């Protein structure tokens, strides 16, 4: 089962998100990467049903990266090579000692958030679980006791 | 139910309500317990699921439970629905009100850290001049703490320190400390900082809740009736005597309103729900103090360090692992002058790993860092006391009603420099110890969550000897209406750095035993 196609982001926005997935969460140490797990497609769905503030953070962030790529390299972010993408992204990276105290700068905040979201969407994906199972490794992000709706009104 | 008059009506079924039912029914009193939510069926209501099978891959439903940072996609349905049960606050003054309305309330999910308050808290005004003393001391409450600790099967290591009163603990054998914990302990000792172990309720079967430790014994007496899905709207008063005589409540499903009669009304709905009910009833506020003095504890301050010997996969057993606990070590005497009053505790864990958010890196570079630090980290997590202040308060918002038409709370709380200075001191002090040990600081923050996050909110119906400055007397009875008793955390004068559960339970036990004596004498 795979995620459906793009619904929320524009074509350039989604291409930028997909490029970020390839850069931030590549396949490493035998694990699957963000693109292999449809993490960008999942985030397209998730952000599309999220509160306006989160939608704005994403849309502005993706547009901002694309605009910077055009200014700096005269091409879309999705068409950058990795060295060019690094030149844009690395100045925007910030360590976050505490996850409820995010960077005030909107671009730095977006880059932090999309990085974390792509990691989570990848780790928690059906494709990652399937890849772990097929490799015989203890895998996926695991599970837990899910509380069903309890006697709803 | 419409015609029966109970001896005691108990609103709420968490630790404090469960204790009330347990004590009072054993004394032969007929009790009715009303709980606002349903009773969970653990077999039917919980299912093992893999995270990849959840609709939102573990992110949770966007926009739901925005105030409950503890919520995740697995547990989202255990918390109160914020759309059905709204509250308001100034956007610049966030407050996280974290609620559970299942039978058993928040006693189903607490972290089980089990501490007594000390006279540093009960008599805090004498130490630091902040706020007022409680009308009771540790000596008054100690016998009740001992009985509560026996019921909850509390484990801990006795130390003999006045700031960390020992209790009626189950003896426990601790494995030898890892080298890391030994190093940490040695440095603390040189700084006259006491290092102990966590104290924790074992309960039964992994649960230390009212639903398994308190309510079953009450039901066994045949004296307890229990009604779920009963949302209490108002406490009613006999106009002739001025005494409480029952409550109006609304059935959660049908929204039908009913009334029940009782000789005594006990509120155990949790600090803010009990306060909301008193305010909506227009009772117990001749002092003008009701709803004020809301406080809890600061959570979120932490320091993470990496032990160089344990890096690059060398975090073997003996070097890493284990834990330590530092009870309050600041402001233990009047001579200890700092730029804040009160104190904090520190929970130390050894053997963890760095997290991706600690680094400005991605891809291969990030993975290399995560591998480098894996298993080599020591974390200090800090919990500190917020000062009770009159201006931190709740009020009724008649413009916003809950799903049953009941006016809601507006919460108005703001931290002060005391909290900020305490947080900075705590992060600095732990960083200094870690650096003295020769460890590499990976992450440090002196930021903390909004008020309410700790789920330890207390103080809005504080007890005291003076009816002009307090809502309850030292037996948790309303100064204004003696047959109205509040046994949850709203009676606290100061919260301390300690998890308040043991104190809430001991106060409820003490209040209910006193109530029985008063009822026998005809004084209530």
XYZ file of C-alpha atoms in Angstrom:
677
model
C 0.000 0.000 0.000
C 1.450 3.388 -0.942
C 0.497 6.955 -0.199
C -1.697 8.677 -2.756
C -0.415 11.504 -4.918
C 0.163 15.142 -4.097
C -2.930 16.993 -2.897
C -2.003 19.949 -0.707
C 1.286 21.420 -1.854
C 1.855 23.010 -5.259
C 4.049 21.151 -7.739
C 7.160 23.245 -6.915
C 6.496 22.994 -3.184
C 6.154 19.234 -3.315
C 9.269 18.868 -5.469
C 11.182 20.854 -2.839
C 9.778 18.679 -0.041
C 10.768 15.537 -1.893
C 14.282 16.886 -2.423
C 14.501 17.640 1.304
C 13.466 14.050 2.024
C 16.277 12.732 -0.152
C 18.845 14.988 1.524
C 17.738 14.842 5.151
C 16.821 11.156 5.404
C 18.744 9.188 2.782
C 18.901 5.378 2.961
C 21.631 4.737 5.541
C 23.048 1.608 7.165
C 20.627 -0.647 5.320
C 17.575 1.381 6.307
C 15.104 2.820 3.860
C 15.067 6.565 3.293
C 12.324 9.167 3.266
C 11.660 8.914 -0.451
C 11.452 5.095 -0.303
C 8.781 5.322 2.386
C 6.566 7.952 0.751
C 7.346 10.262 3.660
C 6.923 13.411 1.497
C 3.567 12.147 0.242
C 2.480 11.410 3.800
C 3.504 14.892 4.939
C 1.559 16.363 2.027
C -1.501 14.663 3.538
C -0.661 15.493 7.157
C 0.067 19.164 6.594
C -3.037 19.413 4.414
C -5.222 18.489 7.399
C -3.222 20.499 9.940
C -3.989 23.883 11.533
C -3.313 26.953 9.405
C -0.201 27.944 11.353
C 1.569 24.702 10.464
C 0.418 24.937 6.850
C 1.823 28.442 6.609
C 5.138 27.375 8.150
C 5.497 24.658 5.526
C 4.307 26.594 2.508
C 6.413 29.633 3.336
C 9.398 27.460 4.126
C 9.237 25.467 0.902
C 8.676 28.624 -1.165
C 11.543 30.292 0.668
C 13.990 27.494 -0.137
C 12.926 27.515 -3.762
C 13.346 31.276 -4.005
C 16.780 31.089 -2.388
C 17.835 28.366 -4.852
C 16.809 30.575 -7.774
C 18.649 33.567 -6.343
C 21.794 31.646 -5.496
C 21.974 29.065 -8.315
C 19.371 30.170 -10.824
C 17.433 26.924 -10.639
C 14.729 25.241 -8.602
C 15.676 23.742 -5.244
C 14.651 20.323 -6.510
C 17.249 20.585 -9.280
C 20.191 21.435 -7.025
C 23.014 19.012 -6.557
C 23.767 18.019 -2.979
C 26.630 20.478 -2.579
C 24.415 23.349 -3.691
C 21.597 22.222 -1.396
C 24.054 22.039 1.507
C 25.087 25.623 0.827
C 21.492 26.741 1.374
C 20.496 24.372 4.171
C 23.499 24.291 6.493
C 23.279 27.974 7.501
C 19.656 27.292 8.457
C 20.419 24.397 10.793
C 20.176 25.036 14.517
C 20.614 22.659 17.446
C 17.422 22.587 19.485
C 18.227 21.710 23.096
C 14.555 21.580 23.938
C 11.839 20.727 21.452
C 9.346 23.280 22.810
C 11.757 26.155 22.293
C 12.080 26.272 18.537
C 14.096 28.825 16.541
C 12.364 32.188 16.218
C 13.556 32.694 12.627
C 10.787 31.233 10.410
C 13.168 29.607 7.905
C 15.305 28.033 10.631
C 12.152 26.908 12.384
C 10.819 25.370 9.184
C 14.046 23.559 8.396
C 14.166 22.119 11.908
C 10.530 21.047 11.746
C 10.572 19.488 8.293
C 13.739 17.582 9.152
C 12.177 16.106 12.287
C 8.883 15.399 10.516
C 10.590 13.628 7.629
C 12.550 11.465 10.090
C 9.386 10.529 12.000
C 7.308 9.904 8.890
C 10.078 7.662 7.557
C 10.694 5.723 10.761
C 6.971 5.161 11.377
C 6.098 4.143 7.833
C 4.724 0.797 6.662
C 7.631 0.584 4.212
C 10.220 0.932 6.989
C 8.478 -1.756 9.029
C 8.324 -4.063 6.018
C 11.983 -3.470 5.200
C 12.999 -4.263 8.772
C 10.883 -7.387 8.836
C 12.271 -8.661 5.543
C 15.861 -8.050 6.648
C 15.303 -10.001 9.843
C 16.262 -7.015 11.997
C 14.171 -5.864 14.898
C 12.462 -3.166 13.171
C 10.302 -0.232 12.608
C 9.381 2.190 15.307
C 7.462 -0.475 17.211
C 4.028 -0.085 18.634
C 2.044 0.171 21.789
C -1.310 -0.010 23.466
C -3.754 2.075 21.490
C -6.739 3.500 23.359
C -9.903 3.280 21.305
C -12.545 5.988 21.733
C -14.088 5.197 25.132
C -17.872 5.383 25.351
C -18.038 8.478 23.122
C -20.888 10.939 23.474
C -31.519 7.793 43.813
C -34.034 10.590 43.503
C -35.335 10.151 47.053
C -32.469 8.473 48.900
C -30.311 10.726 51.021
C -26.725 9.534 51.259
C -24.487 10.214 54.222
C -21.761 11.475 51.908
C -21.649 12.469 48.254
C -18.187 12.281 46.671
C -17.540 14.148 43.422
C -14.628 12.543 41.596
C -12.994 9.128 41.609
C -9.246 9.722 41.477
C -6.827 9.253 44.325
C -8.519 11.724 46.676
C -12.086 10.582 45.948
C -11.080 6.937 46.097
C -9.466 7.489 49.497
C -12.574 9.277 50.742
C -14.795 6.388 49.638
C -12.423 3.860 51.170
C -12.294 5.551 54.604
C -15.931 6.570 54.872
C -17.575 3.347 53.739
C -15.425 1.340 56.141
C -16.863 3.516 58.899
C -20.338 2.450 57.816
C -21.364 5.632 56.023
C -23.441 5.361 52.863
C -21.616 7.050 50.016
C -22.400 7.988 46.446
C -19.530 8.637 44.057
C -20.250 10.664 40.928
C -17.705 10.562 38.130
C -17.889 12.804 35.084
C -16.674 10.203 32.602
C -17.079 6.543 31.738
C -15.421 3.496 33.166
C -12.760 2.116 30.856
C -12.821 -1.548 29.939
C -9.151 -2.352 29.573
C -9.817 -5.419 27.423
C -12.247 -3.713 25.070
C -10.862 -0.184 25.004
C -7.195 -0.967 24.330
C -5.630 -2.697 21.360
C -2.010 -3.454 20.529
C -1.119 -1.595 17.353
C 2.003 -0.953 15.357
C 2.747 2.725 14.864
C 2.744 2.377 11.081
C -0.882 1.225 11.277
C -2.076 4.402 12.997
C -3.880 6.916 10.756
C -1.284 9.632 11.334
C 1.892 7.492 11.621
C 2.201 8.426 15.291
C 1.977 12.204 14.732
C -1.502 12.298 16.230
C -4.595 13.967 14.836
C -3.578 17.511 13.887
C -5.134 20.234 15.996
C -6.497 17.931 18.705
C -5.383 18.226 22.326
C -3.232 21.270 21.694
C -2.700 21.792 25.433
C -1.816 18.193 26.244
C 1.837 17.821 25.365
C 1.724 14.352 26.937
C -0.755 13.179 24.300
C 0.322 10.963 21.451
C -1.574 9.011 18.853
C -1.683 5.911 21.062
C -3.127 7.577 24.153
C -5.130 10.451 22.625
C -8.498 9.001 23.623
C -7.657 8.784 27.320
C -7.538 12.573 27.759
C -10.452 14.974 28.081
C -11.689 16.229 24.720
C -10.811 19.934 24.662
C -13.655 20.745 22.290
C -16.271 19.269 24.653
C -14.538 20.718 27.689
C -12.980 24.026 26.676
C -11.212 26.572 28.826
C -9.645 29.912 27.991
C -6.472 31.833 28.670
C -4.702 34.872 27.272
C -2.596 33.649 24.323
C 0.378 35.388 25.940
C -0.204 33.426 29.157
C -0.472 29.787 28.057
C -1.743 27.200 30.508
C -1.832 23.460 29.909
C -4.782 21.976 31.780
C -4.359 18.220 31.422
C -7.455 16.243 32.361
C -8.756 12.672 32.503
C -12.417 11.915 33.198
C -12.311 8.126 33.106
C -13.242 6.400 36.356
C -10.073 6.681 38.424
C -9.151 9.986 36.818
C -5.503 10.830 36.586
C -4.655 8.115 39.118
C -4.717 5.767 36.123
C -1.742 7.403 34.479
C 0.512 9.088 37.054
C 4.286 8.578 37.114
C 4.128 7.123 40.671
C 6.924 9.244 42.156
C 6.025 9.162 45.835
C 7.310 11.780 48.245
C 6.318 13.429 51.492
C 6.398 17.174 51.841
C 8.815 18.342 54.518
C 8.544 21.186 56.984
C 10.563 23.215 54.495
C 7.273 23.269 52.592
C 4.735 23.147 55.431
C 6.512 25.989 57.199
C 7.928 27.675 54.107
C 7.055 31.202 55.152
C 9.375 30.869 58.138
C 12.230 29.804 55.875
C 11.912 32.082 52.883
C 9.153 34.572 53.641
C 7.283 33.473 50.529
C 3.537 33.041 51.000
C 2.125 31.539 54.148
C 2.690 28.467 56.291
C 0.338 25.555 56.101
C -1.876 25.237 59.183
C -0.393 21.766 59.715
C 3.130 20.381 59.958
C 4.797 17.185 58.859
C 4.177 15.730 62.325
C 0.419 16.163 61.816
C 0.449 14.356 58.507
C 3.190 11.763 59.093
C 0.896 9.009 60.495
C -1.354 9.342 57.476
C 1.579 9.331 55.050
C 2.705 6.039 56.645
C -0.656 4.405 56.078
C -0.880 5.693 52.505
C 2.634 4.431 51.753
C 1.627 0.977 52.987
C -1.436 0.910 50.711
C 0.528 2.127 47.704
C 3.588 -0.032 48.493
C 6.151 2.729 48.239
C 9.785 1.783 47.714
C 12.624 4.089 48.597
C 15.913 4.451 50.389
C 15.840 6.019 53.842
C 18.271 8.899 54.243
C 17.393 10.761 57.432
C 17.428 14.146 55.713
C 14.901 16.745 56.928
C 14.305 18.061 53.408
C 13.462 14.518 52.208
C 11.409 12.871 54.960
C 11.693 9.110 55.106
C 8.575 7.009 54.969
C 7.057 3.615 55.507
C 8.977 2.057 52.634
C 9.176 -1.463 51.296
C 12.814 -2.434 51.688
C 14.566 -2.645 48.380
C 18.000 -3.892 47.406
C 19.678 -1.630 44.903
C 22.243 -3.030 42.456
C 25.728 -1.493 42.633
C 25.897 1.914 40.986
C 27.568 2.145 37.621
C 30.889 3.976 37.483
C 29.101 6.980 36.028
C 26.636 7.216 38.898
C 29.465 6.692 41.405
C 31.414 9.560 39.857
C 28.374 11.796 39.911
C 27.631 10.902 43.549
C 31.216 11.561 44.671
C 31.189 15.041 43.147
C 27.825 15.855 44.720
C 29.046 14.751 48.144
C 32.002 17.132 47.883
C 29.472 19.911 47.226
C 27.272 18.808 50.168
C 24.500 17.756 47.801
C 22.653 14.654 48.943
C 22.211 11.894 46.369
C 19.472 9.337 46.863
C 17.229 7.048 44.823
C 13.777 7.576 43.379
C 10.837 6.794 45.664
C 7.983 5.153 43.840
C 4.605 3.520 44.395
C 4.636 -0.105 43.276
C 0.885 -0.520 43.648
C -0.462 -3.854 42.460
C -0.056 -5.337 39.008
C 1.727 -2.255 37.743
C -1.168 0.021 38.679
C -1.260 2.386 41.663
C -4.689 3.844 41.089
C -7.850 4.443 43.051
C -9.569 1.846 40.881
C -7.421 -1.022 42.153
C -6.148 0.116 45.564
C -9.029 2.095 47.084
C -12.423 1.820 45.413
C -12.727 -2.011 45.370
C -12.578 -2.141 49.193
C -15.231 0.570 49.365
C -17.495 -1.349 47.006
C -16.971 -4.516 49.087
C -18.531 -2.810 52.114
C -21.812 -2.572 50.233
C -21.919 1.100 51.211
C -20.771 2.675 47.955
C -22.922 3.491 44.961
C -21.007 4.622 41.927
C -22.458 6.541 38.997
C -20.366 7.102 35.886
C -21.003 9.801 33.280
C -22.439 12.133 35.932
C -21.289 15.700 35.352
C -21.892 17.772 38.455
C -23.148 21.243 37.631
C -23.896 22.780 41.031
C -23.740 22.075 44.752
C -27.096 22.744 46.381
C -27.615 24.320 49.796
C -30.461 24.085 52.291
C -31.712 27.647 52.602
C -32.811 27.115 56.187
C -29.521 25.728 57.537
C -27.020 27.072 55.037
C -25.552 23.579 54.749
C -24.765 21.748 51.537
C -27.453 19.172 50.852
C -26.580 17.607 47.509
C -25.768 18.369 43.887
C -27.376 18.819 40.531
C -25.711 16.653 37.907
C -26.163 16.022 34.199
C -26.037 12.622 32.521
C -23.217 12.793 30.000
C -25.099 10.977 27.254
C -28.729 12.057 27.602
C -27.953 15.515 29.046
C -30.800 14.893 31.484
C -30.369 16.801 34.747
C -30.874 15.094 38.097
C -30.416 15.930 41.767
C -29.044 13.816 44.577
C -29.255 14.491 48.302
C -26.547 13.973 50.915
C -25.691 15.053 54.450
C -22.115 15.907 53.433
C -20.589 16.857 50.075
C -16.942 16.025 49.374
C -15.226 17.518 46.347
C -12.464 15.384 44.840
C -12.722 16.371 41.209
C -9.172 17.685 40.897
C -7.999 21.165 41.849
C -9.469 23.139 38.980
C -12.698 21.175 38.494
C -13.513 21.387 42.217
C -12.773 25.109 42.151
C -14.903 25.569 39.050
C -17.775 23.754 40.760
C -17.515 25.900 43.895
C -17.440 29.049 41.768
C -20.373 27.972 39.615
C -22.252 27.219 42.858
C -21.370 30.575 44.400
C -20.080 28.899 47.568
C -17.122 28.852 49.955
C -15.678 32.202 48.992
C -16.325 34.609 51.841
C -12.544 35.073 51.966
C -12.282 36.113 48.316
C -9.381 33.657 48.023
C -11.138 30.944 46.013
C -9.525 30.471 42.619
C -6.362 32.339 43.578
C -2.897 30.964 44.408
C -2.908 28.504 41.487
C 0.529 26.973 41.122
C 2.339 23.822 40.093
C 5.902 22.876 39.173
C 8.332 23.718 36.405
C 9.227 20.819 34.137
C 11.465 20.730 31.085
C 14.817 22.045 32.315
C 17.478 19.483 31.445
C 21.158 18.905 30.801
C 22.575 16.064 28.699
C 26.249 15.110 28.854
C 28.269 12.381 27.189
C 30.858 10.274 29.033
C 33.951 10.200 26.767
C 34.991 6.682 27.855
C 31.594 5.401 26.727
C 31.554 6.970 23.259
C 31.896 5.071 19.972
C 30.193 1.919 21.195
C 32.113 1.491 24.455
C 29.132 2.106 26.761
C 29.451 -1.199 28.580
C 27.636 -2.381 31.661
C 29.434 -1.219 34.777
C 30.388 2.060 33.169
C 26.919 3.284 32.184
C 23.413 2.628 33.469
C 21.408 3.239 36.616
C 19.976 6.356 38.153
C 20.240 8.806 41.003
C 17.900 11.306 42.590
C 18.745 14.648 44.130
C 16.051 15.998 46.423
C 15.985 19.728 47.019
C 19.430 21.032 47.897
C 18.961 24.787 47.478
C 17.627 27.183 50.138
C 17.650 24.587 52.897
C 18.452 27.259 55.466
C 17.872 30.962 55.812
C 21.605 31.453 55.345
C 21.471 30.066 51.786
C 20.809 33.324 49.928
C 20.099 33.052 46.216
C 18.204 35.023 43.622
C 15.203 32.730 44.055
C 13.293 31.121 46.898
C 12.089 27.502 47.142
C 13.878 24.603 45.488
C 14.044 21.894 42.869
C 14.945 18.232 42.547
C 16.989 16.471 39.871
C 16.423 13.055 38.355
C 19.608 11.555 36.881
C 19.584 8.791 34.288
C 22.682 7.135 32.825
C 23.004 5.221 29.576
C 20.879 7.231 27.196
C 21.725 8.563 23.771
C 21.873 11.934 22.072
C 18.877 12.934 19.990
C 18.786 14.295 16.414
C 17.569 17.702 17.627
C 20.794 18.150 19.586
C 22.797 18.640 16.392
C 22.916 20.993 13.419
C 23.416 18.143 10.995
C 21.560 15.768 8.692
C 22.083 12.651 6.627
C 25.453 10.870 6.988
C 26.888 13.550 9.251
C 23.966 13.320 11.684
C 24.023 9.527 11.722
C 27.750 9.586 12.554
C 27.081 11.844 15.541
C 24.220 9.687 16.770
C 26.428 6.595 16.516
C 29.279 8.377 18.297
C 27.166 9.291 21.340
C 24.925 6.192 21.443
C 24.538 4.886 24.984
C 27.104 7.313 26.398
C 24.814 10.003 27.777
C 23.813 11.067 31.270
C 20.675 13.190 31.579
C 19.648 15.462 34.411
C 15.932 16.350 34.411
C 14.848 19.065 36.817
C 11.498 19.693 38.531
C 11.093 22.842 40.589
C 8.485 24.566 42.710
C 6.488 27.459 41.303
C 5.702 30.088 43.902
C 2.043 30.398 44.896
C 0.978 33.964 44.101
C -2.401 35.643 44.616
C -2.482 37.075 41.095
C -2.280 33.633 39.475
C -5.944 32.731 39.388
C -8.967 31.258 37.670
C -12.403 32.770 37.115
C -15.668 31.678 35.551
C -16.155 32.480 31.871
C -19.923 32.611 31.382
C -19.494 33.243 27.657
C -17.918 29.874 26.963
C -19.942 26.827 27.982
C -18.933 23.183 27.896
C -20.898 20.597 25.921
C -23.379 20.344 28.804
C -24.012 24.062 29.077
C -21.851 24.629 32.160
C -19.730 27.807 32.347
C -16.025 27.141 31.918
C -12.813 28.404 33.477
C -10.613 31.261 32.382
C -7.089 30.648 33.628
C -4.745 33.574 34.239
C -1.271 32.464 35.275
C 2.150 33.899 34.577
C 5.613 32.867 35.721
C 7.814 35.267 37.639
C 11.544 35.927 37.857
C 11.658 33.368 40.669
C 10.839 30.553 38.257
C 13.259 31.869 35.627
C 16.089 32.266 38.131
C 15.447 28.853 39.648
C 15.509 27.228 36.213
C 18.799 28.917 35.324
C 20.383 27.910 38.630
C 19.266 24.316 38.221
C 20.635 23.958 34.694
C 23.897 25.679 35.674
C 24.367 23.553 38.779
C 23.947 20.258 36.956
C 26.104 21.409 34.061
C 28.853 22.265 36.550
C 28.718 18.792 38.126
C 28.788 17.119 34.703
C 31.749 19.253 33.632
C 33.579 18.503 36.879
C 33.175 14.822 36.008
C 34.938 15.482 32.718
C 31.856 14.814 30.651
C 31.047 16.550 27.366
C 27.930 18.712 27.451
C 25.697 17.672 24.548
C 22.656 19.766 25.363
C 21.491 22.188 28.024
C 18.273 24.144 28.396
C 16.888 26.297 31.186
C 13.560 26.668 29.371
C 10.466 24.998 30.779
C 6.912 24.092 29.861
C 3.930 26.392 30.409
C 2.180 26.281 33.785
C -0.046 23.245 34.197
C 2.155 20.873 32.224
C 3.310 19.024 35.354
C -0.338 17.981 36.018
C 0.368 18.960 39.630
C -1.874 22.028 39.799
C -2.823 22.939 43.357
C -3.728 25.818 45.642
C -7.012 27.380 44.482
C -8.920 26.585 47.700
C -6.037 26.728 50.120
C -6.313 25.726 53.756
C -5.481 27.935 56.693
C -6.484 28.899 60.201
C -7.710 32.360 59.197
C -11.096 32.326 57.381
C -10.249 35.704 55.885
C -7.170 34.447 54.046
C -8.058 30.843 53.279
C -10.942 28.824 51.862
C -10.630 25.627 53.914
C -9.714 24.910 57.513
C -6.930 22.515 58.451
C -9.345 19.586 58.145
C -10.153 20.490 54.519
C -13.644 21.727 55.461
C -14.952 24.942 53.981
C -14.685 27.722 56.550
C -18.115 28.847 55.360
C -19.929 25.480 55.166
C -18.647 22.797 57.490
C -20.327 19.909 55.674
C -18.562 20.845 52.447
C -15.113 19.240 52.285
C -12.493 19.539 49.526
C -9.958 16.712 49.518
C -8.001 17.185 46.279
C -4.941 19.337 45.625
C -6.840 22.610 45.782
C -6.229 22.726 49.562
C -2.431 23.058 49.150
C -0.737 26.190 50.461
C 2.562 25.411 48.716
C 3.311 22.505 46.405
C 7.031 21.981 46.964
C 9.101 20.230 44.315
C 7.482 16.897 45.195
C 4.880 14.971 43.256
C 1.776 15.886 45.303
C -0.002 12.532 45.181
C 1.104 11.124 48.544
C 0.180 14.413 50.207
C -3.233 14.535 48.534
C -3.933 10.963 49.665
C -2.762 11.608 53.227
C -4.794 14.820 53.471
C -7.891 13.068 52.142
C -7.487 10.228 54.642
C -6.985 12.696 57.501
C -9.913 14.890 56.459
C -12.290 11.945 56.151
C -11.371 10.414 59.501
C -11.923 13.796 61.125
C -15.218 14.110 59.288
C -16.406 10.778 60.698
C -15.652 11.979 64.228
C -17.445 15.253 63.596
C -20.481 13.439 62.193
C -20.568 11.149 65.232
C -20.558 14.228 67.469
C -23.262 15.854 65.373
C -20.919 18.757 64.658
C -21.381 18.518 60.892
